[in-house]
Short mmCIF file of C-alpha atoms in Angstrom, two decimals:
data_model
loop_
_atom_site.label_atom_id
_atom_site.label_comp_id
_atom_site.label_asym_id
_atom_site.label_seq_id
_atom_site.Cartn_x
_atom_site.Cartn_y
_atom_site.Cartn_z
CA UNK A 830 23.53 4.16 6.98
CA UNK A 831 21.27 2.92 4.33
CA UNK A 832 17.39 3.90 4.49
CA UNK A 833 14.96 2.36 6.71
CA UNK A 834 17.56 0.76 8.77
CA UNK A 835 18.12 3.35 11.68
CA UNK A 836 16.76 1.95 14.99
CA UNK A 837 14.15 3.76 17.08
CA UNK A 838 13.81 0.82 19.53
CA UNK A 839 16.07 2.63 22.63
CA UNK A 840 14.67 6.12 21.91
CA UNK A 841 14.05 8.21 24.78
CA UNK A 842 10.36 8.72 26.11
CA UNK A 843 9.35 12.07 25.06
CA UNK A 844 10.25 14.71 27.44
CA UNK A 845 6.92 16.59 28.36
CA UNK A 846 5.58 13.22 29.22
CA UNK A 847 4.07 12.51 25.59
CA UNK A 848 4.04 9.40 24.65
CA UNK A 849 8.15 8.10 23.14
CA UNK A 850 8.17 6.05 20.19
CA UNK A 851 5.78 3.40 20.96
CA UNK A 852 3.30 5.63 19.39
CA UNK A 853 5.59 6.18 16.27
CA UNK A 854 5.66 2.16 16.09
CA UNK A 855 2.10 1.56 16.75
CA UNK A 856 0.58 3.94 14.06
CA UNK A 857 3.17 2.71 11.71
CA UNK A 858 2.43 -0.82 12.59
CA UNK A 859 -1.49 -0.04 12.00
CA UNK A 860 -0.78 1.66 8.91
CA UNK A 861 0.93 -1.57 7.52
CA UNK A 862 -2.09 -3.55 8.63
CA UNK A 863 -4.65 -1.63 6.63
CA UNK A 864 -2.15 -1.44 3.53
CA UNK A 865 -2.13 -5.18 3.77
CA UNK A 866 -6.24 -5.40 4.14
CA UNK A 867 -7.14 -2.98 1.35
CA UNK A 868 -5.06 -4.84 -0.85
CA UNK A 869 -6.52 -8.28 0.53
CA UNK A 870 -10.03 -6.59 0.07
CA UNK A 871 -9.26 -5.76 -3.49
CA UNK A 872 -7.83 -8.83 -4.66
CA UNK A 873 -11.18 -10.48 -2.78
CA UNK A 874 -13.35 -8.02 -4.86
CA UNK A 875 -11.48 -8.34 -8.10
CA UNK A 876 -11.13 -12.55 -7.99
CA UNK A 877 -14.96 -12.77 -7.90
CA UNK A 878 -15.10 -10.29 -10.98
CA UNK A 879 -12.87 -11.85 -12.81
CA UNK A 880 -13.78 -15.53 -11.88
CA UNK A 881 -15.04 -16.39 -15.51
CA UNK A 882 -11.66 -14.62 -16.89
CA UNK A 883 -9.39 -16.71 -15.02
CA UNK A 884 -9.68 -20.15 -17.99
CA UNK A 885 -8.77 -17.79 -20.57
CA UNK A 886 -6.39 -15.77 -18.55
CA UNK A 887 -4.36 -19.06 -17.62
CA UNK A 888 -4.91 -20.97 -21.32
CA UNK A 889 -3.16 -17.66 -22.83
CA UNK A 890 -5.91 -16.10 -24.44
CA UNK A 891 -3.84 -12.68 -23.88
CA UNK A 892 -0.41 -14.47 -25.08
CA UNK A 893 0.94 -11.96 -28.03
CA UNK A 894 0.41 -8.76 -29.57
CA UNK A 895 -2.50 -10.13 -31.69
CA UNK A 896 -4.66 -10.94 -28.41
CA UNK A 897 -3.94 -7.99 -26.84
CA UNK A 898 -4.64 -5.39 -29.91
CA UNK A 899 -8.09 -6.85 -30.30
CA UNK A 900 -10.92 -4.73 -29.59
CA UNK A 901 -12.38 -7.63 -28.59
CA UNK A 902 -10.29 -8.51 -25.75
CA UNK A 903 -10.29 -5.09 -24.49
CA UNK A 904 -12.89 -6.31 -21.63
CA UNK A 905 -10.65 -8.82 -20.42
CA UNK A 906 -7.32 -6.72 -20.49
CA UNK A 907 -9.28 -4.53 -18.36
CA UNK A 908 -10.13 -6.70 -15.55
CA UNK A 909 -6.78 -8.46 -16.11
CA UNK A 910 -5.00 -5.01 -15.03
CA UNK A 911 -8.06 -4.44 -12.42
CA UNK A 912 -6.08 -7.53 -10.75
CA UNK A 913 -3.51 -9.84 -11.67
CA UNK A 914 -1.80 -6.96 -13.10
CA UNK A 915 -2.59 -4.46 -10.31
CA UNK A 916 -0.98 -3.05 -7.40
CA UNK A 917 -2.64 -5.62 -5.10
CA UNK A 918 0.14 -8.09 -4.41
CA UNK A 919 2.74 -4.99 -4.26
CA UNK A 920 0.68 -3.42 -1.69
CA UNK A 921 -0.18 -5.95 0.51
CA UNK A 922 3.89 -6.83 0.39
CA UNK A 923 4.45 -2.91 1.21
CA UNK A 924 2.06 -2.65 4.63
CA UNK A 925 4.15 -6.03 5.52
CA UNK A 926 6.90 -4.61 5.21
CA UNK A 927 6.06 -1.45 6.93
CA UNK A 928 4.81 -3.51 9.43
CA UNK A 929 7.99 -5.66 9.87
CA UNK A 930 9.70 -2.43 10.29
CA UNK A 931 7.73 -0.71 12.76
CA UNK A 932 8.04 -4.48 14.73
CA UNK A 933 11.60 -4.50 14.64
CA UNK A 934 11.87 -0.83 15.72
CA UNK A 935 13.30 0.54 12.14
CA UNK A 936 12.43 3.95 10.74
CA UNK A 937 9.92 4.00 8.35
CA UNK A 938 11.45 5.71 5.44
CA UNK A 939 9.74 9.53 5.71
CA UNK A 940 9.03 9.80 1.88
CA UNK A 941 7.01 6.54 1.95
CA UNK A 942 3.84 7.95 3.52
CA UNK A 943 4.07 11.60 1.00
CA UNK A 944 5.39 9.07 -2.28
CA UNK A 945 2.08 6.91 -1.27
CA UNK A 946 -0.07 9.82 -0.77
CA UNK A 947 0.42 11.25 -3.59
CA UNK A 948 -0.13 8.38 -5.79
CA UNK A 949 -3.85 7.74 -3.53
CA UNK A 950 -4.72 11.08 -4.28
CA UNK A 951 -3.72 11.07 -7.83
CA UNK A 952 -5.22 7.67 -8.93
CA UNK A 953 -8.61 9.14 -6.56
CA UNK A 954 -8.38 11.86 -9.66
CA UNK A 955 -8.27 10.25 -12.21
CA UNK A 956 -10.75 7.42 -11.02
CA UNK A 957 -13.53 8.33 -9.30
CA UNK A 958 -15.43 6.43 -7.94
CA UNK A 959 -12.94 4.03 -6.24
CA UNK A 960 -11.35 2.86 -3.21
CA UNK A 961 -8.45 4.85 -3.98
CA UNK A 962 -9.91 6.54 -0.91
CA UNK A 963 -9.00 3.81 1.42
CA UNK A 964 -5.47 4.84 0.96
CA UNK A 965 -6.00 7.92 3.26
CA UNK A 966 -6.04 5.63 6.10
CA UNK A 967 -2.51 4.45 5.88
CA UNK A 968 -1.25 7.38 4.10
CA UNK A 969 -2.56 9.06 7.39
CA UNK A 970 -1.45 6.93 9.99
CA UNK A 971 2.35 7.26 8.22
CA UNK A 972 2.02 10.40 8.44
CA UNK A 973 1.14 10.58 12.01
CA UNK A 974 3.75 7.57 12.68
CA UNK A 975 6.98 9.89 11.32
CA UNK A 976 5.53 12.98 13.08
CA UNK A 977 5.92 11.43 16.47
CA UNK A 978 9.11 10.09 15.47
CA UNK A 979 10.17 13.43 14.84
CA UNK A 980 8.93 14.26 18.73
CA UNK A 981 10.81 12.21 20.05
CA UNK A 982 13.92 12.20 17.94
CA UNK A 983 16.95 13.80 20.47
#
């Protein structure tokens, strides 16, 4: 069995009446929705930074070791990483894919929500402030998602 692909949609209802693995599926579901809107929400934020980078961005004013070496360009390298070259598109891609998962009743790999939490927490570190701690919420509701899993695994 590969990972990710073991069904939890004919898993028993928990025995002391708990809720069965809708619960799993709906916080996973909810934790791929707000993966998918803080990276919409940053790729909103960044676009109308970086609006007046975007000409020289797409004329290939970073094209080359030259462009990107110069001191000068150091401004726009910056908000080029802050999004173009973030982790906007892969995150939004993740939460739908964690949502298409929890859909179609498939586990949620259990090292997803610790491998994601640990990257929040560390890039939180390192940059503060941020919205790094936006990530909680999904890191959370993984969390919560394999937990009941676990409940209501025979």
């Amino acid at each position: 069995m590969s990972i990710g692909t073991r069904s939890a949609v004919n898993a028993p209802a928990h025995v002391d009446g708990a809720p069965g693995p809708d619960r799993a599926r709906t916080l996973a579901v909810w934790a791929g929705r707000s993966t998918v809107a803080i990276g919409a929400v940053h790729i909103a934020f960044f676009t109308v930074k970086t609006w007046s980078r975007w000409g020289d961005w797409l004329g290939g004013g970073l094209h080359g070791p030259n462009a990107i070496e110069d001191p000068a360009n150091a401004p726009s390298l910056a908000d080029f990483w802050g999004l173009p070259g973030s982790f906007a598109v892969p995150l939004i891609l993740l939460g739908l894919l964690v949502v298409r998962m929890a859909r179609t009743g498939q586990e949620i790999p259990r090292h997803l929500g610790w491998a994601l939490g640990a990257w929040v927490l560390a890039g939180g570190w390192i940059l503060e402030p941020s919205g790094f701690a936006l990530g909680l919420v999904p890191v959370t509701l993984l969390l919560l998602a394999q937990r009941a899993a676990r409940r209501d695994e025979p």
